[in-house]
Amino acid sequence: MQATAYTYDPATRSGSVLLDDGTPLPFDAEAFDAGGLRLLRPGQRVRIETETSAGTETGTGTETGAEGGRRRITLVTLQTF
């Protein structure tokens, strides 16, 4: 899935992306590290991988998946063509 980098904090290696429909979705250091990146700038196009945990309440800054669970980013890396 593709998204646009929205925020990034190099101290915590976490931030958020905007999905193509404008929905913000946060990512943690684990997801950032999985992509092998060293830096992320707002506006960069990225490729993300997500997982949905069924039965989890939807919180602020998360997207509800098709199963009604919470969607979590597991990988953030640069979009390559």
PDB file of C-alpha atoms in Angstrom:
ATOM      1  CA  MET A   1       0.000   0.000   0.000  1.00  0.00           C
ATOM      2  CA  GLN A   2       1.229   3.522  -0.704  1.00  0.00           C
ATOM      3  CA  ALA A   3       1.088   6.578   1.539  1.00  0.00           C
ATOM      4  CA  THR A   4       2.750   9.959   2.066  1.00  0.00           C
ATOM      5  CA  ALA A   5       5.043  10.675   5.018  1.00  0.00           C
ATOM      6  CA  TYR A   6       3.302  13.214   7.244  1.00  0.00           C
ATOM      7  CA  THR A   7       5.349  13.428  10.443  1.00  0.00           C
ATOM      8  CA  TYR A   8       8.607  11.884  11.611  1.00  0.00           C
ATOM      9  CA  ASP A   9      10.557  12.268  14.861  1.00  0.00           C
ATOM     10  CA  PRO A  10      14.184  11.113  14.460  1.00  0.00           C
ATOM     11  CA  ALA A  11      14.637  10.857  18.241  1.00  0.00           C
ATOM     12  CA  THR A  12      11.899   8.221  18.591  1.00  0.00           C
ATOM     13  CA  ARG A  13      11.988   6.956  14.964  1.00  0.00           C
ATOM     14  CA  SER A  14       8.193   7.141  14.895  1.00  0.00           C
ATOM     15  CA  GLY A  15       5.696   9.290  13.063  1.00  0.00           C
ATOM     16  CA  SER A  16       2.663   9.092  10.837  1.00  0.00           C
ATOM     17  CA  VAL A  17       1.678   8.784   7.202  1.00  0.00           C
ATOM     18  CA  LEU A  18      -1.337   9.961   5.265  1.00  0.00           C
ATOM     19  CA  LEU A  19      -3.151   7.321   3.278  1.00  0.00           C
ATOM     20  CA  ASP A  20      -4.320   8.333  -0.183  1.00  0.00           C
ATOM     21  CA  ASP A  21      -7.796   9.059   1.197  1.00  0.00           C
ATOM     22  CA  GLY A  22      -6.265  11.530   3.694  1.00  0.00           C
ATOM     23  CA  THR A  23      -6.510   9.268   6.740  1.00  0.00           C
ATOM     24  CA  PRO A  24      -3.539   9.625   9.121  1.00  0.00           C
ATOM     25  CA  LEU A  25      -2.007   6.386  10.370  1.00  0.00           C
ATOM     26  CA  PRO A  26       0.813   6.314  12.963  1.00  0.00           C
ATOM     27  CA  PHE A  27       3.869   4.072  12.852  1.00  0.00           C
ATOM     28  CA  ASP A  28       6.299   3.123  15.602  1.00  0.00           C
ATOM     29  CA  ALA A  29      10.079   2.642  15.662  1.00  0.00           C
ATOM     30  CA  GLU A  30       9.709  -1.074  14.987  1.00  0.00           C
ATOM     31  CA  ALA A  31       7.896  -0.402  11.693  1.00  0.00           C
ATOM     32  CA  PHE A  32      10.436   2.269  10.726  1.00  0.00           C
ATOM     33  CA  ASP A  33      13.396  -0.007  11.497  1.00  0.00           C
ATOM     34  CA  ALA A  34      11.836  -2.865   9.490  1.00  0.00           C
ATOM     35  CA  GLY A  35      12.062  -0.743   6.334  1.00  0.00           C
ATOM     36  CA  GLY A  36      15.794  -0.095   6.652  1.00  0.00           C
ATOM     37  CA  LEU A  37      15.461   3.685   6.373  1.00  0.00           C
ATOM     38  CA  ARG A  38      17.705   6.195   8.139  1.00  0.00           C
ATOM     39  CA  LEU A  39      15.579   9.319   7.654  1.00  0.00           C
ATOM     40  CA  LEU A  40      12.098  10.249   6.478  1.00  0.00           C
ATOM     41  CA  ARG A  41      10.975  13.655   5.275  1.00  0.00           C
ATOM     42  CA  PRO A  42       7.367  14.889   5.203  1.00  0.00           C
ATOM     43  CA  GLY A  43       5.948  14.609   1.706  1.00  0.00           C
ATOM     44  CA  GLN A  44       7.969  11.568   0.665  1.00  0.00           C
ATOM     45  CA  ARG A  45       5.978   8.779  -0.944  1.00  0.00           C
ATOM     46  CA  VAL A  46       6.374   5.561   1.001  1.00  0.00           C
ATOM     47  CA  ARG A  47       5.269   1.968   0.773  1.00  0.00           C
ATOM     48  CA  ILE A  48       3.716   0.561   3.923  1.00  0.00           C
ATOM     49  CA  GLU A  49       2.629  -2.857   5.070  1.00  0.00           C
ATOM     50  CA  THR A  50      -0.104  -3.195   7.662  1.00  0.00           C
ATOM     51  CA  GLU A  51      -1.773  -5.803   9.805  1.00  0.00           C
ATOM     52  CA  THR A  52      -5.194  -5.702  11.371  1.00  0.00           C
ATOM     53  CA  SER A  53      -5.656  -6.951  14.914  1.00  0.00           C
ATOM     54  CA  ALA A  54      -9.252  -8.107  15.250  1.00  0.00           C
ATOM     55  CA  GLY A  55     -11.018  -7.365  18.490  1.00  0.00           C
ATOM     56  CA  THR A  56      -8.926  -4.295  19.273  1.00  0.00           C
ATOM     57  CA  GLU A  57     -10.740  -1.045  19.937  1.00  0.00           C
ATOM     58  CA  THR A  58     -10.185   1.683  17.392  1.00  0.00           C
ATOM     59  CA  GLY A  59      -8.220   4.570  18.885  1.00  0.00           C
ATOM     60  CA  THR A  60      -7.343   8.038  17.731  1.00  0.00           C
ATOM     61  CA  GLY A  61      -5.019   8.087  14.730  1.00  0.00           C
ATOM     62  CA  THR A  62      -5.761   4.559  13.606  1.00  0.00           C
ATOM     63  CA  GLU A  63      -7.831   3.227  10.793  1.00  0.00           C
ATOM     64  CA  THR A  64     -10.442   0.526  11.207  1.00  0.00           C
ATOM     65  CA  GLY A  65      -9.807  -2.406   8.910  1.00  0.00           C
ATOM     66  CA  ALA A  66     -12.409  -4.430   7.038  1.00  0.00           C
ATOM     67  CA  GLU A  67     -12.682  -6.849   9.962  1.00  0.00           C
ATOM     68  CA  GLY A  68     -13.441  -4.021  12.396  1.00  0.00           C
ATOM     69  CA  GLY A  69     -10.035  -4.339  14.073  1.00  0.00           C
ATOM     70  CA  ARG A  70      -7.276  -1.771  14.376  1.00  0.00           C
ATOM     71  CA  ARG A  71      -4.834  -1.366  11.488  1.00  0.00           C
ATOM     72  CA  ARG A  72      -1.161  -1.108  12.474  1.00  0.00           C
ATOM     73  CA  ILE A  73       1.781  -0.296  10.208  1.00  0.00           C
ATOM     74  CA  THR A  74       4.425  -3.025  10.323  1.00  0.00           C
ATOM     75  CA  LEU A  75       6.825  -1.638   7.694  1.00  0.00           C
ATOM     76  CA  VAL A  76       7.650   1.768   6.218  1.00  0.00           C
ATOM     77  CA  THR A  77      10.032   2.040   3.269  1.00  0.00           C
ATOM     78  CA  LEU A  78      10.531   4.288   0.259  1.00  0.00           C
ATOM     79  CA  GLN A  79       8.305   3.779  -2.755  1.00  0.00           C
ATOM     80  CA  THR A  80      10.384   2.575  -5.703  1.00  0.00           C
ATOM     81  CA  PHE A  81       9.262   2.298  -9.277  1.00  0.00           C
TER      82      PHE A  81
END
